[in-house]
Amino acid sequence: MRDVLLIALYAFLGAAGAGLLGAAALRVLRRRSLAASLAVLAAVAVGAMLAGTLAVAWAMFLSSHDLSVVTTVVAMAAAVSLVTALLLGRQIVAGCRDLAVAARGFGEGGAFAAPARPVPAELAALSQELAATSERLAASRERERALEASRRELVAWISHDLRTPLAGLRAMSEALEDGMAEDPDRYHRQIRTEIERLNGMVGDLFELSRVHAGTLPLSRSRVSVYDLVGDALAGAAPLAREHGVRLADGPLDPAPVEVDAVEMTRVLANLLVNAIRHTPADGTVAVAAERHADTVVLSVTDACGGIPDEDLTRVFDTGWRGSRARTPPAGAGLGLAIVRGIVEAHAGRADVRNVSGGCRFEVTLPLSPAHS
């Protein structure tokens, strides 16, 4: 037993010495090629075996012939291991180099193309992650371009919409100042109307800026969908009477939702105002609320005649107005963008689709956790 322990001790000391030397070499080469590190690892493995064997052989007083045989065998094993490690290292380094070239092109704004050379599983997984990231970035760049285009359109439209009422206000104020107004009371009423219009546009811009900045404050509370729809219908009733449009409530599931009641009422009000303005006289705007699994879908259906298919994907973009028939006389193309922003802030989704004779706007919201 004592001899076995001595052999183990000598083998451990020899191998530990080789291991320490290998660790020092790896520290020196830590910034060098991966192939060099693999070669050092192979040398450490074989060197540890050689050092342990020689230490045991010296302790056991082997003959010089036996010692040379053992040394030759271990040296051949070391040579084969080093060559194998170097070949493997070169393959890995080549794969890393190809991956770096592909990543460089991806970083310069192009699409990522995975290297054709076979690579280890870890590098293949990294290549797949880079390819997925490239797709996400491409989609993000496309959304950014679309957003920038919508912002430019918004600036142009806002500039036009501000210029028109400001010019009218200036003309009316000059007429009042010069005493040229035949009906001053009518001018005052018109000035008030234009001021209310401008105030509404500024309010919409402020709301939209908070939505885009992610700073929209939400005071969530448990509210019945029935109450939300009722409040929105009551607020839109005067405008509907003015345009000769009938308001109809469809199936209304009184499902509870966790929302900011004020903001969600604004969502429904924007959808109703949009629907009323684009529905001809004697037309009908219908509101419904239906439960689907763990969500509730609020819908507003109008009789506008439908939206062209090519415009359906842009309806909720900032500044979108679509065709002349759907351009509200007092809007700036912000109402539906605000709708989408508020709904998404509630972890919901806003959609639109054409139906017979008009279009249907849908707001999907998660149910209250206690009822989902």
mmCIF file of C-alpha atoms in Angstrom:
data_model
loop_
_atom_site.group_PDB
_atom_site.id
_atom_site.type_symbol
_atom_site.label_atom_id
_atom_site.label_comp_id
_atom_site.label_asym_id
_atom_site.label_seq_id
_atom_site.Cartn_x
_atom_site.Cartn_y
_atom_site.Cartn_z
ATOM 1 C CA MET A 1 0.000 0.000 0.000
ATOM 2 C CA ARG A 2 2.877 2.303 0.871
ATOM 3 C CA ASP A 3 4.473 1.773 -2.568
ATOM 4 C CA VAL A 4 1.199 2.649 -4.314
ATOM 5 C CA LEU A 5 0.919 5.857 -2.322
ATOM 6 C CA LEU A 6 4.502 6.819 -3.183
ATOM 7 C CA ILE A 7 3.890 6.139 -6.867
ATOM 8 C CA ALA A 8 0.759 8.260 -6.758
ATOM 9 C CA LEU A 9 2.629 11.048 -4.964
ATOM 10 C CA TYR A 10 5.490 11.100 -7.475
ATOM 11 C CA ALA A 11 3.062 10.969 -10.422
ATOM 12 C CA PHE A 12 1.051 13.833 -8.928
ATOM 13 C CA LEU A 13 4.109 15.997 -8.331
ATOM 14 C CA GLY A 14 5.392 15.470 -11.867
ATOM 15 C CA ALA A 15 2.007 16.130 -13.455
ATOM 16 C CA ALA A 16 1.414 19.168 -11.217
ATOM 17 C CA GLY A 17 4.703 20.661 -12.334
ATOM 18 C CA ALA A 18 3.728 20.269 -15.980
ATOM 19 C CA GLY A 19 0.299 21.706 -15.215
ATOM 20 C CA LEU A 20 1.771 24.802 -13.576
ATOM 21 C CA LEU A 21 4.042 25.388 -16.543
ATOM 22 C CA GLY A 22 1.049 24.997 -18.881
ATOM 23 C CA ALA A 23 -1.011 27.435 -16.840
ATOM 24 C CA ALA A 24 1.790 29.983 -17.037
ATOM 25 C CA ALA A 25 2.035 29.457 -20.811
ATOM 26 C CA LEU A 26 -1.730 29.889 -21.227
ATOM 27 C CA ARG A 27 -1.588 33.131 -19.248
ATOM 28 C CA VAL A 28 1.129 34.457 -21.526
ATOM 29 C CA LEU A 29 -0.764 33.346 -24.659
ATOM 30 C CA ARG A 30 -4.263 34.361 -23.482
ATOM 31 C CA ARG A 31 -4.438 37.113 -26.126
ATOM 32 C CA ARG A 32 -2.997 34.983 -28.913
ATOM 33 C CA SER A 33 -4.640 32.616 -31.369
ATOM 34 C CA LEU A 34 -6.996 29.871 -30.220
ATOM 35 C CA ALA A 35 -4.809 27.391 -32.087
ATOM 36 C CA ALA A 36 -1.870 28.255 -29.815
ATOM 37 C CA SER A 37 -4.009 27.723 -26.723
ATOM 38 C CA LEU A 38 -5.158 24.315 -28.008
ATOM 39 C CA ALA A 39 -1.547 23.344 -28.687
ATOM 40 C CA VAL A 40 -0.602 24.335 -25.131
ATOM 41 C CA LEU A 41 -3.494 22.279 -23.751
ATOM 42 C CA ALA A 42 -2.363 19.235 -25.716
ATOM 43 C CA ALA A 43 1.224 19.789 -24.569
ATOM 44 C CA VAL A 44 0.094 20.095 -20.954
ATOM 45 C CA ALA A 45 -1.880 16.850 -21.148
ATOM 46 C CA VAL A 46 0.982 14.889 -22.675
ATOM 47 C CA GLY A 47 3.628 16.701 -20.616
ATOM 48 C CA ALA A 48 1.790 15.906 -17.394
ATOM 49 C CA MET A 49 1.705 12.238 -18.356
ATOM 50 C CA LEU A 50 5.395 12.317 -19.343
ATOM 51 C CA ALA A 51 6.480 14.112 -16.179
ATOM 52 C CA GLY A 52 4.475 11.764 -13.975
ATOM 53 C CA THR A 53 5.846 8.714 -15.780
ATOM 54 C CA LEU A 54 9.444 9.914 -15.563
ATOM 55 C CA ALA A 55 9.058 10.772 -11.887
ATOM 56 C CA VAL A 56 7.706 7.301 -11.128
ATOM 57 C CA ALA A 57 10.372 5.669 -13.306
ATOM 58 C CA TRP A 58 13.128 7.592 -11.506
ATOM 59 C CA ALA A 59 11.694 6.680 -8.126
ATOM 60 C CA MET A 60 11.435 2.999 -9.105
ATOM 61 C CA PHE A 61 15.012 2.965 -10.444
ATOM 62 C CA LEU A 62 14.030 1.603 -13.871
ATOM 63 C CA SER A 63 16.791 0.573 -16.205
ATOM 64 C CA SER A 64 17.973 3.082 -18.779
ATOM 65 C CA HIS A 65 16.531 0.888 -21.552
ATOM 66 C CA ASP A 66 13.087 0.768 -19.995
ATOM 67 C CA LEU A 67 13.210 4.487 -19.292
ATOM 68 C CA SER A 68 14.069 5.289 -22.895
ATOM 69 C CA VAL A 69 11.229 3.066 -24.135
ATOM 70 C CA VAL A 70 8.735 4.856 -21.919
ATOM 71 C CA THR A 71 10.112 8.249 -22.932
ATOM 72 C CA THR A 72 9.908 7.399 -26.663
ATOM 73 C CA VAL A 73 6.307 6.205 -26.391
ATOM 74 C CA VAL A 74 5.255 9.318 -24.526
ATOM 75 C CA ALA A 75 7.159 11.584 -26.957
ATOM 76 C CA MET A 76 5.401 10.034 -29.961
ATOM 77 C CA ALA A 77 2.067 10.494 -28.230
ATOM 78 C CA ALA A 78 2.973 14.112 -27.550
ATOM 79 C CA ALA A 79 3.904 14.720 -31.198
ATOM 80 C CA VAL A 80 0.641 13.215 -32.481
ATOM 81 C CA SER A 81 -1.383 15.163 -29.908
ATOM 82 C CA LEU A 82 0.307 18.449 -30.793
ATOM 83 C CA VAL A 83 -0.223 17.966 -34.540
ATOM 84 C CA THR A 84 -3.882 17.045 -33.971
ATOM 85 C CA ALA A 85 -4.374 20.057 -31.696
ATOM 86 C CA LEU A 86 -2.798 22.376 -34.254
ATOM 87 C CA LEU A 87 -4.975 21.041 -37.092
ATOM 88 C CA LEU A 88 -8.094 21.359 -34.957
ATOM 89 C CA GLY A 89 -7.044 24.846 -33.891
ATOM 90 C CA ARG A 90 -6.527 25.932 -37.499
ATOM 91 C CA GLN A 91 -10.029 24.749 -38.413
ATOM 92 C CA ILE A 92 -11.564 26.584 -35.489
ATOM 93 C CA VAL A 93 -9.569 29.737 -36.205
ATOM 94 C CA ALA A 94 -10.615 29.621 -39.869
ATOM 95 C CA GLY A 95 -14.254 29.275 -38.826
ATOM 96 C CA CYS A 96 -13.882 32.181 -36.392
ATOM 97 C CA ARG A 97 -12.258 34.285 -39.125
ATOM 98 C CA ASP A 98 -15.113 33.555 -41.548
ATOM 99 C CA LEU A 99 -17.634 34.386 -38.842
ATOM 100 C CA ALA A 100 -15.822 37.651 -38.099
ATOM 101 C CA VAL A 101 -15.893 38.632 -41.782
ATOM 102 C CA ALA A 102 -19.620 37.857 -41.983
ATOM 103 C CA ALA A 103 -20.276 39.804 -38.768
ATOM 104 C CA ARG A 104 -18.275 42.774 -40.100
ATOM 105 C CA GLY A 105 -20.496 42.997 -43.171
ATOM 106 C CA PHE A 106 -23.551 42.649 -40.955
ATOM 107 C CA GLY A 107 -22.342 45.471 -38.710
ATOM 108 C CA GLU A 108 -21.910 47.794 -41.702
ATOM 109 C CA GLY A 109 -25.642 47.689 -42.412
ATOM 110 C CA GLY A 110 -25.851 44.621 -44.620
ATOM 111 C CA ALA A 111 -27.586 41.322 -44.021
ATOM 112 C CA PHE A 112 -25.762 38.554 -42.185
ATOM 113 C CA ALA A 113 -24.808 35.536 -44.287
ATOM 114 C CA ALA A 114 -23.641 32.490 -42.322
ATOM 115 C CA PRO A 115 -20.221 31.125 -43.360
ATOM 116 C CA ALA A 116 -20.328 28.102 -45.646
ATOM 117 C CA ARG A 117 -17.401 26.413 -43.862
ATOM 118 C CA PRO A 118 -18.457 23.751 -41.307
ATOM 119 C CA VAL A 119 -17.846 25.055 -37.783
ATOM 120 C CA PRO A 120 -18.206 23.620 -34.267
ATOM 121 C CA ALA A 121 -21.648 23.561 -32.661
ATOM 122 C CA GLU A 122 -20.934 26.627 -30.489
ATOM 123 C CA LEU A 123 -19.919 28.743 -33.481
ATOM 124 C CA ALA A 124 -22.885 27.431 -35.459
ATOM 125 C CA ALA A 125 -25.203 28.491 -32.628
ATOM 126 C CA LEU A 126 -23.560 31.925 -32.574
ATOM 127 C CA SER A 127 -24.012 32.172 -36.338
ATOM 128 C CA GLN A 128 -27.725 31.368 -35.993
ATOM 129 C CA GLU A 129 -28.113 34.038 -33.300
ATOM 130 C CA LEU A 130 -26.397 36.600 -35.523
ATOM 131 C CA ALA A 131 -28.657 35.665 -38.430
ATOM 132 C CA ALA A 132 -31.744 36.104 -36.233
ATOM 133 C CA THR A 133 -30.401 39.430 -34.963
ATOM 134 C CA SER A 134 -29.775 40.517 -38.541
ATOM 135 C CA GLU A 135 -33.409 39.816 -39.434
ATOM 136 C CA ARG A 136 -34.647 41.751 -36.409
ATOM 137 C CA LEU A 137 -32.405 44.697 -37.226
ATOM 138 C CA ALA A 138 -33.541 44.687 -40.842
ATOM 139 C CA ALA A 139 -37.155 44.816 -39.690
ATOM 140 C CA SER A 140 -36.236 47.561 -37.233
ATOM 141 C CA ARG A 141 -34.539 49.595 -39.964
ATOM 142 C CA GLU A 142 -37.612 49.188 -42.149
ATOM 143 C CA ARG A 143 -39.854 50.381 -39.325
ATOM 144 C CA GLU A 144 -37.499 53.288 -38.718
ATOM 145 C CA ARG A 145 -37.657 54.314 -42.369
ATOM 146 C CA ALA A 146 -41.449 54.089 -42.342
ATOM 147 C CA LEU A 147 -41.603 56.098 -39.117
ATOM 148 C CA GLU A 148 -39.281 58.744 -40.517
ATOM 149 C CA ALA A 149 -41.413 58.995 -43.654
ATOM 150 C CA SER A 150 -44.564 59.356 -41.557
ATOM 151 C CA ARG A 151 -42.881 62.031 -39.450
ATOM 152 C CA ARG A 152 -41.964 64.010 -42.543
ATOM 153 C CA GLU A 153 -45.546 63.730 -43.767
ATOM 154 C CA LEU A 154 -46.783 64.787 -40.337
ATOM 155 C CA VAL A 155 -44.576 67.885 -40.320
ATOM 156 C CA ALA A 156 -45.810 68.840 -43.783
ATOM 157 C CA TRP A 157 -49.458 68.306 -42.885
ATOM 158 C CA ILE A 158 -49.191 70.030 -39.511
ATOM 159 C CA SER A 159 -47.500 73.004 -41.162
ATOM 160 C CA HIS A 160 -50.355 73.239 -43.661
ATOM 161 C CA ASP A 161 -53.061 72.753 -41.026
ATOM 162 C CA LEU A 162 -51.531 75.388 -38.767
ATOM 163 C CA ARG A 163 -51.025 77.877 -41.574
ATOM 164 C CA THR A 164 -54.678 77.797 -42.655
ATOM 165 C CA PRO A 165 -56.344 78.667 -39.310
ATOM 166 C CA LEU A 166 -53.579 81.134 -38.431
ATOM 167 C CA ALA A 167 -54.139 82.964 -41.705
ATOM 168 C CA GLY A 168 -57.878 83.051 -41.025
ATOM 169 C CA LEU A 169 -57.341 84.293 -37.465
ATOM 170 C CA ARG A 170 -55.027 87.019 -38.736
ATOM 171 C CA ALA A 171 -57.526 88.156 -41.387
ATOM 172 C CA MET A 172 -60.419 88.200 -38.925
ATOM 173 C CA SER A 173 -58.423 90.040 -36.259
ATOM 174 C CA GLU A 174 -57.321 92.662 -38.805
ATOM 175 C CA ALA A 175 -60.921 93.092 -39.962
ATOM 176 C CA LEU A 176 -62.073 93.576 -36.376
ATOM 177 C CA GLU A 177 -59.194 95.949 -35.659
ATOM 178 C CA ASP A 178 -59.961 98.081 -38.770
ATOM 179 C CA GLY A 179 -63.706 98.069 -38.077
ATOM 180 C CA MET A 180 -64.371 96.308 -41.383
ATOM 181 C CA ALA A 181 -66.245 93.345 -39.857
ATOM 182 C CA GLU A 182 -69.940 93.560 -40.720
ATOM 183 C CA ASP A 183 -70.868 91.001 -38.052
ATOM 184 C CA PRO A 184 -68.313 91.159 -35.193
ATOM 185 C CA ASP A 185 -70.154 88.496 -33.166
ATOM 186 C CA ARG A 186 -69.824 86.006 -36.012
ATOM 187 C CA TYR A 187 -66.121 86.811 -36.297
ATOM 188 C CA HIS A 188 -65.673 86.250 -32.572
ATOM 189 C CA ARG A 189 -67.434 82.887 -32.772
ATOM 190 C CA GLN A 190 -65.270 81.872 -35.709
ATOM 191 C CA ILE A 191 -62.115 82.945 -33.905
ATOM 192 C CA ARG A 192 -63.147 80.848 -30.922
ATOM 193 C CA THR A 193 -63.796 77.875 -33.186
ATOM 194 C CA GLU A 194 -60.375 78.164 -34.806
ATOM 195 C CA ILE A 195 -58.710 78.512 -31.405
ATOM 196 C CA GLU A 196 -60.451 75.343 -30.195
ATOM 197 C CA ARG A 197 -59.264 73.581 -33.326
ATOM 198 C CA LEU A 198 -55.667 74.681 -32.752
ATOM 199 C CA ASN A 199 -55.899 73.734 -29.098
ATOM 200 C CA GLY A 200 -57.080 70.260 -30.074
ATOM 201 C CA MET A 201 -54.190 69.832 -32.503
ATOM 202 C CA VAL A 202 -51.646 70.912 -29.885
ATOM 203 C CA GLY A 203 -53.229 68.541 -27.360
ATOM 204 C CA ASP A 204 -53.003 65.656 -29.821
ATOM 205 C CA LEU A 205 -49.353 66.455 -30.547
ATOM 206 C CA PHE A 206 -48.547 66.531 -26.831
ATOM 207 C CA GLU A 207 -50.323 63.223 -26.259
ATOM 208 C CA LEU A 208 -48.570 61.622 -29.215
ATOM 209 C CA SER A 209 -45.175 62.844 -28.030
ATOM 210 C CA ARG A 210 -45.767 61.198 -24.639
ATOM 211 C CA VAL A 211 -46.830 57.985 -26.334
ATOM 212 C CA HIS A 212 -43.710 57.881 -28.526
ATOM 213 C CA ALA A 213 -41.448 58.782 -25.589
ATOM 214 C CA GLY A 214 -42.950 56.006 -23.443
ATOM 215 C CA THR A 215 -43.852 58.502 -20.713
ATOM 216 C CA LEU A 216 -47.624 58.167 -20.931
ATOM 217 C CA PRO A 217 -48.812 57.925 -17.294
ATOM 218 C CA LEU A 218 -51.401 55.195 -16.723
ATOM 219 C CA SER A 219 -53.613 55.012 -13.650
ATOM 220 C CA ARG A 220 -54.968 51.509 -14.032
ATOM 221 C CA SER A 221 -58.153 50.406 -12.333
ATOM 222 C CA ARG A 222 -60.635 47.613 -12.832
ATOM 223 C CA VAL A 223 -63.340 48.859 -15.210
ATOM 224 C CA SER A 224 -66.240 47.183 -16.935
ATOM 225 C CA VAL A 225 -66.113 47.270 -20.717
ATOM 226 C CA TYR A 226 -69.823 48.067 -20.643
ATOM 227 C CA ASP A 227 -69.110 51.305 -18.740
ATOM 228 C CA LEU A 228 -66.287 52.278 -21.112
ATOM 229 C CA VAL A 229 -68.488 51.864 -24.157
ATOM 230 C CA GLY A 230 -71.391 53.687 -22.500
ATOM 231 C CA ASP A 231 -69.253 56.714 -21.639
ATOM 232 C CA ALA A 232 -67.786 56.842 -25.159
ATOM 233 C CA LEU A 233 -71.221 56.620 -26.795
ATOM 234 C CA ALA A 234 -72.587 59.386 -24.577
ATOM 235 C CA GLY A 235 -69.681 61.656 -25.501
ATOM 236 C CA ALA A 236 -70.036 60.993 -29.251
ATOM 237 C CA ALA A 237 -73.824 61.381 -29.389
ATOM 238 C CA PRO A 238 -73.859 65.161 -30.123
ATOM 239 C CA LEU A 239 -71.438 64.783 -33.042
ATOM 240 C CA ALA A 240 -73.464 61.870 -34.407
ATOM 241 C CA ARG A 241 -76.673 63.967 -34.303
ATOM 242 C CA GLU A 242 -74.874 66.826 -36.047
ATOM 243 C CA HIS A 243 -73.819 64.515 -38.897
ATOM 244 C CA GLY A 244 -77.098 62.619 -39.021
ATOM 245 C CA VAL A 245 -75.400 59.333 -38.087
ATOM 246 C CA ARG A 246 -77.054 56.654 -35.963
ATOM 247 C CA LEU A 247 -75.090 55.098 -33.083
ATOM 248 C CA ALA A 248 -75.856 51.456 -32.377
ATOM 249 C CA ASP A 249 -74.496 49.212 -29.694
ATOM 250 C CA GLY A 250 -74.025 45.578 -30.615
ATOM 251 C CA PRO A 251 -73.258 42.708 -28.246
ATOM 252 C CA LEU A 252 -71.630 44.220 -25.145
ATOM 253 C CA ASP A 253 -69.956 41.699 -22.865
ATOM 254 C CA PRO A 254 -69.499 43.379 -19.443
ATOM 255 C CA ALA A 255 -66.016 41.922 -19.075
ATOM 256 C CA PRO A 256 -63.665 43.623 -16.573
ATOM 257 C CA VAL A 257 -60.334 45.022 -17.760
ATOM 258 C CA GLU A 258 -57.399 46.653 -15.957
ATOM 259 C CA VAL A 259 -56.986 49.954 -17.833
ATOM 260 C CA ASP A 260 -56.662 53.679 -17.423
ATOM 261 C CA ALA A 261 -60.315 54.611 -17.830
ATOM 262 C CA VAL A 262 -59.567 58.141 -19.060
ATOM 263 C CA GLU A 263 -57.088 57.022 -21.732
ATOM 264 C CA MET A 264 -59.225 54.100 -22.866
ATOM 265 C CA THR A 265 -62.267 56.366 -23.129
ATOM 266 C CA ARG A 266 -60.143 58.600 -25.343
ATOM 267 C CA VAL A 267 -59.336 55.584 -27.526
ATOM 268 C CA LEU A 268 -63.007 54.777 -28.041
ATOM 269 C CA ALA A 269 -63.854 58.466 -28.524
ATOM 270 C CA ASN A 270 -61.192 58.819 -31.249
ATOM 271 C CA LEU A 271 -62.509 55.728 -33.021
ATOM 272 C CA LEU A 272 -66.102 56.933 -32.790
ATOM 273 C CA VAL A 273 -65.280 60.455 -34.018
ATOM 274 C CA ASN A 274 -63.295 58.973 -36.890
ATOM 275 C CA ALA A 275 -66.173 56.639 -37.790
ATOM 276 C CA ILE A 276 -68.864 59.347 -37.560
ATOM 277 C CA ARG A 277 -66.944 61.801 -39.740
ATOM 278 C CA HIS A 278 -66.526 59.231 -42.495
ATOM 279 C CA THR A 279 -70.011 57.747 -42.384
ATOM 280 C CA PRO A 280 -72.589 59.418 -44.668
ATOM 281 C CA ALA A 281 -75.797 60.867 -43.262
ATOM 282 C CA ASP A 282 -78.383 58.235 -42.300
ATOM 283 C CA GLY A 283 -75.526 55.777 -41.908
ATOM 284 C CA THR A 284 -74.853 53.689 -38.803
ATOM 285 C CA VAL A 285 -71.835 53.366 -36.546
ATOM 286 C CA ALA A 286 -71.943 50.218 -34.403
ATOM 287 C CA VAL A 287 -69.968 49.517 -31.236
ATOM 288 C CA ALA A 288 -69.520 46.019 -29.803
ATOM 289 C CA ALA A 289 -67.511 44.216 -27.126
ATOM 290 C CA GLU A 290 -66.890 40.465 -27.286
ATOM 291 C CA ARG A 291 -64.879 38.164 -25.070
ATOM 292 C CA HIS A 292 -62.365 35.780 -26.682
ATOM 293 C CA ALA A 293 -60.508 33.419 -24.331
ATOM 294 C CA ASP A 294 -58.364 35.693 -22.139
ATOM 295 C CA THR A 295 -58.997 38.895 -24.141
ATOM 296 C CA VAL A 296 -61.861 41.216 -24.934
ATOM 297 C CA VAL A 297 -62.287 42.837 -28.357
ATOM 298 C CA LEU A 298 -63.846 46.295 -28.605
ATOM 299 C CA SER A 299 -64.938 47.130 -32.136
ATOM 300 C CA VAL A 300 -66.249 50.205 -33.960
ATOM 301 C CA THR A 301 -67.798 49.541 -37.372
ATOM 302 C CA ASP A 302 -68.617 52.403 -39.750
ATOM 303 C CA ALA A 303 -70.118 52.843 -43.219
ATOM 304 C CA CYS A 304 -67.247 54.741 -44.841
ATOM 305 C CA GLY A 305 -67.145 52.509 -47.909
ATOM 306 C CA GLY A 306 -63.893 50.837 -46.923
ATOM 307 C CA ILE A 307 -60.195 51.615 -47.031
ATOM 308 C CA PRO A 308 -57.988 50.679 -50.016
ATOM 309 C CA ASP A 309 -56.043 47.489 -49.311
ATOM 310 C CA GLU A 310 -52.712 49.229 -49.845
ATOM 311 C CA ASP A 311 -53.574 51.713 -47.075
ATOM 312 C CA LEU A 312 -54.735 49.219 -44.441
ATOM 313 C CA THR A 313 -51.219 48.735 -43.080
ATOM 314 C CA ARG A 314 -50.715 52.511 -42.713
ATOM 315 C CA VAL A 315 -53.959 53.473 -41.026
ATOM 316 C CA PHE A 316 -52.365 53.774 -37.561
ATOM 317 C CA ASP A 317 -49.210 55.540 -38.783
ATOM 318 C CA THR A 318 -48.531 59.030 -37.491
ATOM 319 C CA GLY A 319 -50.004 61.633 -39.846
ATOM 320 C CA TRP A 320 -51.834 59.142 -42.075
ATOM 321 C CA ARG A 321 -55.049 60.434 -43.614
ATOM 322 C CA GLY A 322 -55.566 58.248 -46.613
ATOM 323 C CA SER A 323 -57.796 59.303 -49.460
ATOM 324 C CA ARG A 324 -59.509 62.664 -49.624
ATOM 325 C CA ALA A 325 -62.816 61.036 -48.706
ATOM 326 C CA ARG A 326 -61.354 59.956 -45.341
ATOM 327 C CA THR A 327 -59.622 63.234 -44.509
ATOM 328 C CA PRO A 328 -61.371 64.841 -41.531
ATOM 329 C CA PRO A 329 -61.853 68.591 -41.914
ATOM 330 C CA ALA A 330 -60.411 69.363 -38.480
ATOM 331 C CA GLY A 331 -57.909 66.553 -37.964
ATOM 332 C CA ALA A 332 -54.191 66.254 -38.327
ATOM 333 C CA GLY A 333 -53.945 62.502 -38.831
ATOM 334 C CA LEU A 334 -53.007 61.898 -35.194
ATOM 335 C CA GLY A 335 -56.123 60.314 -33.719
ATOM 336 C CA LEU A 336 -55.510 56.743 -34.862
ATOM 337 C CA ALA A 337 -51.783 56.936 -34.049
ATOM 338 C CA ILE A 338 -52.761 57.959 -30.509
ATOM 339 C CA VAL A 339 -55.210 55.050 -30.406
ATOM 340 C CA ARG A 340 -52.503 52.544 -31.248
ATOM 341 C CA GLY A 341 -50.028 54.073 -28.784
ATOM 342 C CA ILE A 342 -52.480 54.014 -25.866
ATOM 343 C CA VAL A 343 -53.667 50.479 -26.649
ATOM 344 C CA GLU A 344 -50.110 49.132 -26.904
ATOM 345 C CA ALA A 345 -49.267 50.849 -23.606
ATOM 346 C CA HIS A 346 -52.018 48.633 -22.132
ATOM 347 C CA ALA A 347 -50.392 45.506 -23.650
ATOM 348 C CA GLY A 348 -53.151 45.397 -26.265
ATOM 349 C CA ARG A 349 -53.408 45.525 -30.039
ATOM 350 C CA ALA A 350 -55.221 47.796 -32.504
ATOM 351 C CA ASP A 351 -56.325 46.452 -35.886
ATOM 352 C CA VAL A 352 -58.519 47.457 -38.820
ATOM 353 C CA ARG A 353 -60.171 45.486 -41.597
ATOM 354 C CA ASN A 354 -62.712 46.121 -44.295
ATOM 355 C CA VAL A 355 -66.256 44.824 -43.899
ATOM 356 C CA SER A 356 -69.330 45.105 -46.090
ATOM 357 C CA GLY A 357 -69.938 48.801 -46.750
ATOM 358 C CA GLY A 358 -67.246 50.124 -44.429
ATOM 359 C CA CYS A 359 -64.442 49.166 -42.107
ATOM 360 C CA ARG A 360 -64.120 47.748 -38.608
ATOM 361 C CA PHE A 361 -61.598 48.999 -36.069
ATOM 362 C CA GLU A 362 -60.792 46.527 -33.304
ATOM 363 C CA VAL A 363 -59.053 47.052 -29.961
ATOM 364 C CA THR A 364 -57.925 43.852 -28.236
ATOM 365 C CA LEU A 365 -57.249 44.123 -24.501
ATOM 366 C CA PRO A 366 -56.275 41.489 -21.930
ATOM 367 C CA LEU A 367 -58.980 40.617 -19.441
ATOM 368 C CA SER A 368 -58.581 41.423 -15.778
ATOM 369 C CA PRO A 369 -56.306 38.723 -14.245
ATOM 370 C CA ALA A 370 -59.120 37.473 -12.007
ATOM 371 C CA HIS A 371 -61.244 36.700 -15.090
ATOM 372 C CA SER A 372 -58.657 35.609 -17.674
#
